[in-house]
Coordinates of C-alpha atoms in Angstrom, one line a residue:
M668 CA 5.0 -1.6 -35.0
E669 CA 6.7 1.2 -35.5
E670 CA 4.2 3.6 -35.5
M671 CA 2.6 1.5 -32.2
K672 CA 6.0 3.0 -30.4
R673 CA 6.1 6.6 -31.7
T674 CA 2.5 6.5 -30.4
D675 CA 4.0 5.4 -27.3
S676 CA 7.1 7.7 -27.1
C677 CA 4.8 10.9 -27.8
T678 CA 2.3 9.4 -25.3
K679 CA 5.2 9.4 -22.2
E680 CA 6.4 12.4 -23.7
K681 CA 3.0 14.5 -23.1
A682 CA 2.2 12.7 -20.1
L683 CA 5.5 13.9 -18.6
Q684 CA 5.5 17.8 -20.1
K685 CA 1.9 17.3 -18.2
W686 CA 3.6 16.6 -15.4
L687 CA 6.1 19.6 -15.3
A688 CA 3.3 22.4 -16.1
D689 CA 1.6 20.8 -12.7
A690 CA 5.1 21.0 -11.2
E691 CA 5.8 24.6 -12.6
E692 CA 1.9 25.9 -11.5
S693 CA 2.5 23.6 -7.7
S694 CA 5.7 26.0 -7.5
S695 CA 4.3 29.1 -8.6
S696 CA 1.2 28.4 -6.0
A697 CA 3.3 27.4 -3.1
S698 CA 6.1 30.7 -3.7
E699 CA 3.5 33.0 -1.8
Y700 CA 3.7 30.8 1.8
K701 CA 7.5 30.9 3.6
I702 CA 8.8 27.5 3.1
A703 CA 12.2 26.6 5.9
N704 CA 13.3 23.3 5.6
Q705 CA 13.1 20.7 9.6
D706 CA 16.6 19.4 8.2
T707 CA 18.7 22.2 9.3
S708 CA 21.2 21.0 6.8
R709 CA 18.9 22.2 3.6
H710 CA 17.7 25.0 3.2
D711 CA 15.5 26.7 1.0
S712 CA 17.5 27.4 -1.9
D713 CA 18.5 24.1 -2.3
V714 CA 15.9 22.2 -3.1
A715 CA 13.9 24.6 -4.4
L716 CA 17.6 23.5 -7.1
D717 CA 16.8 19.9 -6.7
I718 CA 13.4 21.3 -8.1
S719 CA 15.1 23.1 -10.6
N720 CA 17.9 19.8 -12.0
A721 CA 14.1 17.4 -11.6
K722 CA 12.5 19.2 -14.6
D723 CA 15.8 20.0 -16.4
M724 CA 16.5 16.6 -16.8
L725 CA 12.7 15.3 -17.0
R726 CA 13.3 17.9 -19.9
R727 CA 16.0 16.2 -21.6
I728 CA 14.9 12.9 -21.6
S729 CA 11.5 13.7 -22.9
S730 CA 12.9 15.8 -26.2
E731 CA 14.8 12.4 -27.4
R732 CA 14.2 10.3 -29.4
S733 CA 13.4 6.6 -28.7
P734 CA 16.1 4.2 -28.6
S735 CA 13.9 2.2 -29.9
M736 CA 13.9 3.7 -33.4
S737 CA 18.1 3.1 -34.0
M738 CA 19.9 0.2 -33.2
S739 CA 23.6 1.6 -33.9
A740 CA 26.0 0.8 -31.8
H741 CA 26.5 4.5 -30.8
N742 CA 23.0 5.0 -29.5
T743 CA 22.4 1.4 -27.9
S744 CA 25.7 3.6 -25.3
K745 CA 23.6 6.9 -25.5
S746 CA 20.3 4.7 -24.8
S747 CA 21.9 3.4 -21.4
N748 CA 22.9 6.9 -20.7
T749 CA 19.8 8.1 -20.9
H750 CA 17.6 5.5 -18.7
F751 CA 21.1 5.6 -15.8
Q752 CA 19.6 9.1 -16.1
Y753 CA 16.5 8.9 -15.3
A754 CA 16.7 6.0 -12.8
S755 CA 18.8 8.7 -10.9
T756 CA 16.6 11.0 -11.3
A757 CA 13.8 8.9 -10.7
Y758 CA 16.0 8.1 -7.0
G759 CA 16.5 12.6 -6.4
V760 CA 12.3 12.6 -7.4
R761 CA 11.7 10.4 -4.9
L762 CA 14.1 12.0 -2.2
L763 CA 13.2 15.1 -2.5
S764 CA 9.2 13.7 -2.2
R765 CA 10.6 13.1 1.5
D766 CA 11.9 16.5 1.6
I767 CA 9.2 18.0 0.8
S768 CA 7.2 16.0 2.9
N769 CA 9.7 17.0 6.0
T770 CA 9.2 20.5 5.4
K771 CA 7.9 23.5 7.8
V772 CA 5.4 25.8 6.4
E773 CA 5.4 29.6 8.4
L774 CA 1.8 30.8 7.9
D775 CA 1.2 34.7 7.6
V776 CA -1.9 34.4 8.2
Q777 CA -4.1 37.8 7.7
N778 CA -7.9 36.0 5.9
L779 CA -8.8 33.5 9.2
M780 CA -11.8 31.4 7.8
I781 CA -13.9 29.6 10.3
V782 CA -16.5 27.0 9.2
T783 CA -18.7 26.1 11.6
K784 CA -21.2 22.9 11.2
L785 CA -24.6 25.0 12.0
N786 CA -26.9 21.9 13.4
D787 CA -25.6 22.3 16.5
I788 CA -26.4 25.0 19.1
S789 CA -23.4 24.9 21.3
L790 CA -20.9 25.5 17.5
Y791 CA -23.1 28.6 17.7
F792 CA -21.8 30.0 21.1
L793 CA -18.4 28.1 20.6
T794 CA -17.4 29.7 17.1
R795 CA -18.4 33.3 19.8
E796 CA -15.7 32.0 21.8
L797 CA -13.0 31.8 19.4
V798 CA -13.5 34.9 17.7
E799 CA -13.5 37.0 20.4
W800 CA -10.6 35.2 22.0
L801 CA -9.0 35.7 17.6
L802 CA -10.3 39.5 17.7
V803 CA -8.9 40.3 21.4
H804 CA -5.2 38.5 20.6
F805 CA -4.5 39.1 17.3
P806 CA -5.4 42.1 15.8
Q807 CA -3.7 41.5 12.2
V808 CA -6.5 39.6 11.7
T809 CA -9.3 39.8 10.3
V810 CA -11.7 36.9 10.9
Y811 CA -14.4 35.3 8.3
V812 CA -17.4 33.5 9.2
D813 CA -21.0 31.9 7.6
K814 CA -22.4 34.2 5.8
E815 CA -25.9 33.1 7.7
L816 CA -24.3 33.8 10.8
E817 CA -24.3 37.9 9.7
H818 CA -27.5 38.9 11.6
N819 CA -27.7 35.6 14.3
D820 CA -29.2 36.1 17.7
K821 CA -26.9 33.3 19.0
F822 CA -23.3 34.5 16.9
A823 CA -24.3 38.7 18.0
A824 CA -21.8 40.3 16.0
Q825 CA -22.0 44.0 17.2
E826 CA -22.3 42.7 20.3
L827 CA -19.3 40.8 19.3
A828 CA -17.1 43.6 19.0
K829 CA -18.0 46.0 21.3
D830 CA -16.8 43.0 24.1
S831 CA -13.5 43.2 22.5
K832 CA -13.6 46.0 21.2
C833 CA -12.6 46.3 18.0
R834 CA -13.8 47.3 14.7
Q835 CA -16.7 45.2 13.2
S836 CA -15.1 45.4 10.2
R837 CA -13.1 42.6 11.4
I838 CA -15.7 40.1 11.4
K839 CA -16.5 39.8 7.7
Y840 CA -18.2 36.8 6.2
W841 CA -17.7 34.5 3.5
T842 CA -19.8 32.8 0.8
K843 CA -19.4 29.3 -2.0
E844 CA -19.4 32.9 -4.1
F845 CA -17.0 34.7 -2.9
I846 CA -14.6 31.8 -2.4
D847 CA -14.9 31.0 -6.5
E848 CA -14.2 34.5 -7.3
N849 CA -11.0 34.9 -5.2
D850 CA -8.8 31.3 -5.8
V851 CA -5.9 31.8 -3.4
F852 CA -7.1 34.5 -0.5
F853 CA -7.7 32.6 2.7
D854 CA -4.2 31.9 4.8
L855 CA -6.2 29.3 7.0
V856 CA -9.3 27.6 7.4
I857 CA -10.8 26.2 10.9
T858 CA -13.4 23.9 10.9
L859 CA -15.3 23.1 14.8
G860 CA -17.5 20.2 13.8
G861 CA -16.9 16.7 12.9
D862 CA -15.3 14.7 9.5
G863 CA -18.2 15.6 7.8
T864 CA -17.6 19.5 7.8
V865 CA -13.5 18.8 7.1
L866 CA -15.2 17.4 4.3
F867 CA -17.7 19.6 3.4
V868 CA -14.6 22.9 2.9
S869 CA -13.0 20.1 0.3
S870 CA -16.1 20.5 -1.2
L871 CA -15.7 24.6 -1.3
F872 CA -12.5 25.0 -2.4
Q873 CA -12.8 23.1 -5.2
R874 CA -8.5 24.8 -6.9
H875 CA -6.1 26.0 -4.7
V876 CA -7.2 24.9 -0.5
P877 CA -6.0 26.9 2.2
P878 CA -4.0 24.9 5.6
V879 CA -7.0 23.3 7.7
M880 CA -7.0 23.1 11.4
S881 CA -9.8 21.0 12.2
F882 CA -11.0 20.9 16.1
S883 CA -12.8 17.5 16.8
L884 CA -16.9 18.7 17.5
G885 CA -18.5 15.8 16.3
S886 CA -19.0 12.1 16.9
L887 CA -15.8 10.5 14.5
G888 CA -13.0 12.4 14.5
F889 CA -10.1 10.5 11.9
L890 CA -9.5 13.9 10.2
T891 CA -9.8 16.3 13.3
N892 CA -7.1 16.2 15.0
F893 CA -7.2 18.5 17.6
K894 CA -9.5 19.7 20.7
F895 CA -11.0 22.5 21.7
E896 CA -10.2 22.5 24.7
D897 CA -6.1 23.2 24.0
F898 CA -7.7 26.1 21.0
R899 CA -5.7 28.7 23.0
T900 CA -2.5 26.7 23.0
D901 CA -2.8 25.7 19.7
L902 CA -3.6 28.2 17.1
T903 CA -0.9 30.7 18.9
K904 CA 1.6 28.0 18.4
I905 CA 0.1 28.1 14.7
L906 CA 0.0 31.6 14.8
N907 CA 3.2 32.7 15.8
S908 CA 6.0 29.0 14.5
K909 CA 6.2 27.7 11.7
V910 CA 3.8 24.1 10.6
K911 CA 3.7 21.0 9.1
T912 CA 1.0 20.2 7.3
N913 CA 0.2 16.9 5.4
L914 CA -0.4 17.3 1.4
R915 CA -3.7 15.0 1.3
M916 CA -4.3 14.0 -2.0
R917 CA -7.8 14.3 -4.2
L918 CA -8.6 12.8 -6.6
E919 CA -10.2 14.6 -9.6
C920 CA -13.6 13.0 -11.6
K921 CA -14.5 13.9 -14.8
V922 CA -18.7 12.4 -15.9
Y923 CA -18.8 12.0 -19.3
R924 CA -22.8 11.9 -20.8
R925 CA -23.0 9.4 -23.9
H926 CA -24.7 10.2 -27.0
E927 CA -26.5 8.6 -29.6
P928 CA -23.2 7.9 -32.4
E929 CA -23.0 10.2 -35.2
V930 CA -23.0 9.0 -39.2
D931 CA -19.9 10.4 -40.9
P932 CA -20.7 11.1 -44.3
E933 CA -17.2 11.3 -45.8
T934 CA -16.4 7.3 -44.3
G935 CA -19.5 6.1 -43.4
K936 CA -18.1 5.3 -40.2
K937 CA -20.1 5.5 -36.6
I938 CA -18.4 8.1 -34.4
C939 CA -19.7 8.1 -30.9
V940 CA -19.9 11.4 -29.5
V941 CA -19.3 11.9 -26.1
E942 CA -19.7 15.3 -23.5
H943 CA -18.0 16.4 -20.3
I944 CA -20.4 17.8 -18.1
D945 CA -19.1 17.6 -14.9
T946 CA -16.0 18.2 -13.0
H947 CA -15.1 16.3 -9.0
H948 CA -11.9 17.5 -6.7
I949 CA -13.0 14.4 -3.7
L950 CA -11.3 14.5 -1.1
N951 CA -12.3 10.7 0.1
E952 CA -13.9 8.8 -2.1
V953 CA -16.4 8.6 -5.3
T954 CA -18.5 6.0 -5.6
I955 CA -20.3 4.5 -8.3
D956 CA -23.0 1.5 -7.3
R957 CA -26.8 0.6 -9.5
G958 CA -29.0 2.8 -6.8
P959 CA -32.5 2.5 -7.2
S960 CA -32.0 -0.6 -9.6
P961 CA -32.8 -3.8 -8.7
F962 CA -30.0 -5.2 -11.5
I963 CA -27.2 -6.0 -10.8
S964 CA -24.5 -3.0 -12.1
M965 CA -21.9 -4.1 -15.0
L966 CA -19.2 -1.8 -14.5
E967 CA -16.3 -1.4 -17.0
L968 CA -12.3 -0.6 -15.4
Y969 CA -10.1 0.6 -17.5
G970 CA -6.8 1.4 -16.0
D971 CA -4.8 4.2 -19.0
G972 CA -6.7 2.9 -21.7
N973 CA -7.0 -1.2 -20.2
L974 CA -9.5 -2.9 -19.4
M975 CA -8.6 -4.4 -16.3
T976 CA -12.1 -6.2 -15.5
V977 CA -15.7 -6.1 -15.8
A978 CA -16.9 -5.9 -12.2
Q979 CA -20.5 -7.3 -11.4
A980 CA -21.4 -5.6 -8.4
D981 CA -23.6 -3.9 -6.4
G982 CA -20.6 -0.8 -7.4
L983 CA -17.1 0.5 -6.8
I984 CA -15.4 2.5 -4.5
I985 CA -12.3 4.7 -5.8
A986 CA -11.0 6.4 -2.4
T987 CA -8.3 8.1 -1.7
P988 CA -5.6 7.5 1.2
T989 CA -7.8 9.7 3.6
G990 CA -10.9 8.0 2.2
S991 CA -9.1 4.7 3.4
T992 CA -10.9 5.2 6.5
A993 CA -14.4 5.5 5.4
Y994 CA -16.9 4.3 3.4
S995 CA -13.4 1.9 1.5
L996 CA -13.2 0.1 5.3
S997 CA -16.4 -0.8 5.9
A998 CA -16.7 -2.4 2.5
G999 CA -13.5 -4.4 3.8
G1000 CA -11.3 -1.6 2.0
S1001 CA -7.7 -1.5 3.3
L1002 CA -6.3 1.2 5.6
I1003 CA -4.0 3.1 3.8
Y1004 CA -1.4 5.8 5.2
P1005 CA -2.4 9.2 4.5
T1006 CA 0.2 10.3 2.5
V1007 CA 1.0 7.4 0.2
N1008 CA 0.1 8.5 -3.0
A1009 CA -1.7 5.7 -4.1
I1010 CA -5.7 5.1 -5.6
A1011 CA -7.8 2.5 -3.5
V1012 CA -10.2 0.6 -5.2
T1013 CA -12.5 -2.1 -3.9
P1014 CA -15.5 -3.1 -4.5
I1015 CA -18.7 -3.1 -2.9
C1016 CA -20.9 -7.2 -2.6
P1017 CA -19.4 -8.5 -5.4
H1018 CA -20.7 -11.3 -7.3
T1019 CA -17.6 -13.0 -7.8
L1020 CA -15.9 -13.7 -4.1
S1021 CA -12.1 -14.0 -5.7
F1022 CA -12.6 -9.3 -6.5
R1023 CA -10.9 -8.6 -4.1
P1024 CA -9.7 -4.6 -2.9
I1025 CA -7.0 -3.6 -4.8
I1026 CA -4.4 -0.4 -4.3
L1027 CA -3.5 1.3 -8.2
P1028 CA -0.4 3.8 -8.5
D1029 CA -1.6 7.6 -8.3
S1030 CA 0.0 7.4 -11.9
M1031 CA -3.0 5.5 -13.6
T1032 CA -5.6 7.2 -14.8
L1033 CA -9.0 5.1 -14.2
K1034 CA -12.1 5.1 -16.4
V1035 CA -14.7 3.6 -15.2
K1036 CA -17.8 2.8 -17.8
V1037 CA -21.1 1.5 -16.9
S1038 CA -21.0 -1.5 -19.9
L1039 CA -23.6 -1.1 -22.6
K1040 CA -24.7 -4.4 -21.8
A1041 CA -25.9 -3.6 -18.4
R1042 CA -29.9 -4.1 -17.7
G1043 CA -29.8 -0.8 -15.7
T1044 CA -28.0 2.8 -14.7
A1045 CA -25.7 3.3 -12.2
W1046 CA -25.2 6.3 -9.8
A1047 CA -22.5 8.1 -9.0
G1048 CA -21.7 9.7 -5.6
F1049 CA -18.6 12.4 -5.3
D1050 CA -17.8 12.4 -0.8
G1051 CA -21.1 11.5 -0.2
K1052 CA -22.9 14.5 -2.4
D1053 CA -24.0 16.1 -5.9
R1054 CA -25.0 12.2 -7.2
C1055 CA -25.6 11.6 -11.1
E1056 CA -27.0 8.6 -12.6
L1057 CA -24.8 7.1 -15.1
K1058 CA -27.1 5.4 -17.8
Q1059 CA -25.0 3.2 -20.7
G1060 CA -22.1 3.9 -22.3
D1061 CA -21.3 7.2 -19.3
F1062 CA -18.5 7.1 -17.8
I1063 CA -16.3 9.1 -15.3
T1064 CA -12.2 9.4 -15.8
I1065 CA -10.3 9.5 -12.2
S1066 CA -6.7 10.7 -11.5
A1067 CA -5.0 12.0 -9.3
S1068 CA -6.2 16.0 -8.2
P1069 CA -3.4 18.8 -8.7
Y1070 CA -4.9 20.5 -6.2
V1071 CA -4.2 18.3 -2.6
F1072 CA -5.4 19.0 0.9
P1073 CA -3.2 20.7 3.2
T1074 CA -3.9 19.9 6.7
V1075 CA -2.0 21.1 9.9
E1076 CA -0.8 17.8 11.6
S1077 CA -1.9 18.0 14.7
S1078 CA 1.7 15.1 15.8
P1079 CA 3.5 12.8 14.0
I1080 CA 1.9 10.0 15.1
E1081 CA -1.8 11.9 15.0
F1082 CA -3.1 8.6 11.7
I1083 CA -2.6 6.2 14.4
N1084 CA -3.9 7.8 17.1
S1085 CA -7.0 8.2 15.2
I1086 CA -7.1 4.7 14.1
S1087 CA -6.6 3.7 17.8
R1088 CA -8.4 6.1 18.8
T1089 CA -11.6 5.8 16.3
M1090 CA -11.2 1.5 15.4
N1091 CA -9.5 0.4 19.2
W1092 CA -7.1 -0.8 16.2
N1093 CA -4.8 -3.8 17.2
V1094 CA -6.1 -3.8 20.9
R1095 CA -6.5 -6.7 22.7
E1096 CA -7.1 -8.1 26.7
Q1097 CA -3.9 -8.1 28.3
Q1098 CA -3.5 -11.6 30.5
K1099 CA -4.9 -11.6 33.8
S1100 CA -2.8 -12.2 36.6
F1101 CA -3.7 -13.6 39.3
T1102 CA -1.6 -12.6 42.0
H1103 CA -4.7 -11.9 44.3
I1104 CA -4.9 -15.4 45.7
L1105 CA -1.6 -14.7 46.5
S1106 CA -0.7 -15.3 50.7
Q1107 CA 0.8 -12.1 51.8
K1108 CA 3.8 -13.4 52.1
N1109 CA 4.3 -14.4 48.9
K1110 CA 2.7 -11.2 47.5
E1111 CA 5.4 -8.9 49.4
K1112 CA 8.0 -11.5 47.7
Y1113 CA 5.9 -10.7 44.2
N1114 CA 5.8 -7.2 44.6
T1115 CA 9.5 -6.3 45.8
E1116 CA 11.0 -9.1 42.4
K1117 CA 8.2 -7.1 40.4
V1118 CA 9.7 -3.3 41.2
R1119 CA 13.8 -5.2 40.8
E1120 CA 12.6 -6.9 37.3
S1121 CA 10.8 -3.3 36.1
K1122 CA 13.7 -1.0 37.2
A1123 CA 15.9 -3.4 35.4
K1124 CA 13.3 -3.1 32.4
S1125 CA 13.6 0.9 32.8
E1126 CA 16.8 1.3 32.1
E1127 CA 17.4 2.8 28.3
E1128 CA 19.6 1.0 26.0
E1129 CA 21.7 3.1 23.1
I1130 CA 22.7 1.8 19.9
E1131 CA 25.2 2.1 18.5
E1132 CA 26.8 1.2 14.9
R1133 CA 30.1 -0.2 15.1
K1134 CA 31.3 -2.1 12.5
L1135 CA 33.4 -5.3 13.5
S1136 CA 37.6 -5.6 13.7
S1137 CA 39.4 -8.1 12.2
S1138 CA 40.6 -9.1 15.3
A1139 CA 36.5 -10.6 16.4
F1140 CA 36.8 -12.8 12.9
D1141 CA 40.0 -13.7 11.5
M1142 CA 39.8 -16.0 8.6
S1143 CA 44.0 -17.9 9.8
S1144 CA 43.1 -18.9 13.3
L1145 CA 40.1 -20.2 11.8
K1146 CA 42.2 -22.0 9.5
E1147 CA 44.8 -23.4 11.9
A1148 CA 41.6 -24.6 14.1
V1149 CA 40.9 -26.1 11.5
K1150 CA 44.0 -27.9 10.8
E1151 CA 44.5 -28.7 14.4
E1152 CA 41.1 -30.7 13.6
A1153 CA 42.7 -33.2 10.8
K1154 CA 45.5 -33.8 13.0
E1155 CA 43.7 -34.6 15.4
D1156 CA 41.8 -37.0 12.7
E1157 CA 44.1 -38.0 11.6
G1158 CA 46.0 -39.1 14.8
D1159 CA 42.6 -41.2 16.0
D1160 CA 42.5 -43.0 12.5
E1161 CA 46.2 -44.3 13.2
D1162 CA 45.8 -44.8 16.9
E1163 CA 42.5 -46.8 14.8
T1164 CA 44.9 -48.9 13.2
A1165 CA 47.1 -50.0 15.3
D1166 CA 44.3 -51.4 17.9
R1167 CA 43.0 -53.8 14.5
C1168 CA 46.3 -55.2 13.5
L1169 CA 46.9 -55.8 16.9
L1170 CA 44.1 -57.7 17.7
K1171 CA 44.2 -59.7 14.7
K1172 CA 48.2 -61.0 15.8
T1173 CA 46.6 -62.0 19.4
S1174 CA 44.1 -64.2 17.9
G1175 CA 46.5 -65.6 15.7
S1176 CA 49.1 -66.8 18.6
K1177 CA 45.5 -68.3 20.1

């Protein structure tokens, strides 16, 4: 038992150390941007100090011995103090997370990347319009477009440079290889298309992602919240002032292949050999389904190494909050606000009706394994791409990715606006009015009354928080009132007794 406790303590310490390493890497990457807090009372130095204090506290807690290893009074007191500090630090981390989500970023854009959906002819000319405007109004910006547009007659790069009166060298071209070789190079990415174009950007940047601004030019628009008609106004505001970005969570998916067990010549035990074959950082979801197999899939779902359930279904969807409006929603999953850090597990046509979708914390590491008892293989897809077959014993580990996907925020309620626009979320038909059947005289009275009522409702009320004074609720006056009521009750009882005595005397004389 002591050995298990020590092992659990070491595991927690390793987890904390991993968190600290990820935080240091993220903070070093974020230092390339100028960050200014939305709340003017908090400065950049305060946020940096809070991060430093949180790191020091977690290091101190992780380095201390486990309280369960000693039962002395001194260690018990030390354990209580440590747990109090741990709880206080956890609350401080939540407050720090809120401050980070409210920060605004000042973008110093020099290298701007444009990703266009090239299966629509009109988008060639819309891209040309956007590039020309950027070259004219922002001479410090170098624009990178898709390599396929370099010799495209519709885009006509040479003619475009001539019309904008700039050097053609300011129009450059990006490729997947160029992005892989230059991890932190672009300052802003603009997408022209739909949600699929945004997912394509996520697949291009498998590590650090620059802020992404998406214009709606597709069929659906959960992620594309900017209108292309207003690109001049919106881009001028973003390139010249501070902007707020939503740090959307991604999932890190590692695929492992199981090989035939090997026998250890020294111990004679079978050793299961697994090989890490691929890694994906996804924005929407990873789907493990039965593919073309006629048999129902049998998938073992583990959480932090513990078996949670064995899913007998057409498959499983492991989605991010961003992906909660995609495949997961169609399979019956819940909507999740994009800035909530959580992992959604949604079954696809489960064999049991009791298998409902569940939302898990982002701190949990999931593992989906094809059972050795499964009658067929499974297939995995990552944001709808890179499908691979999983045989019996193969598995995928899923955890929160250290590389988030930042999107430029168009408005504070853009998510609610998007689901209302695309899904008619909670839209219902209003109660109909039958005033059209009124007579002319009653119509005039109705209209007069309606105008009067609308004016009364339109007056805004100011909310003021106030503590009630003692005069509003006086305990002494309440006691006096109770005493007076008790006296009145006693007087009523005496009168009732006297009446009874009088009644007895009268009846006796008769």
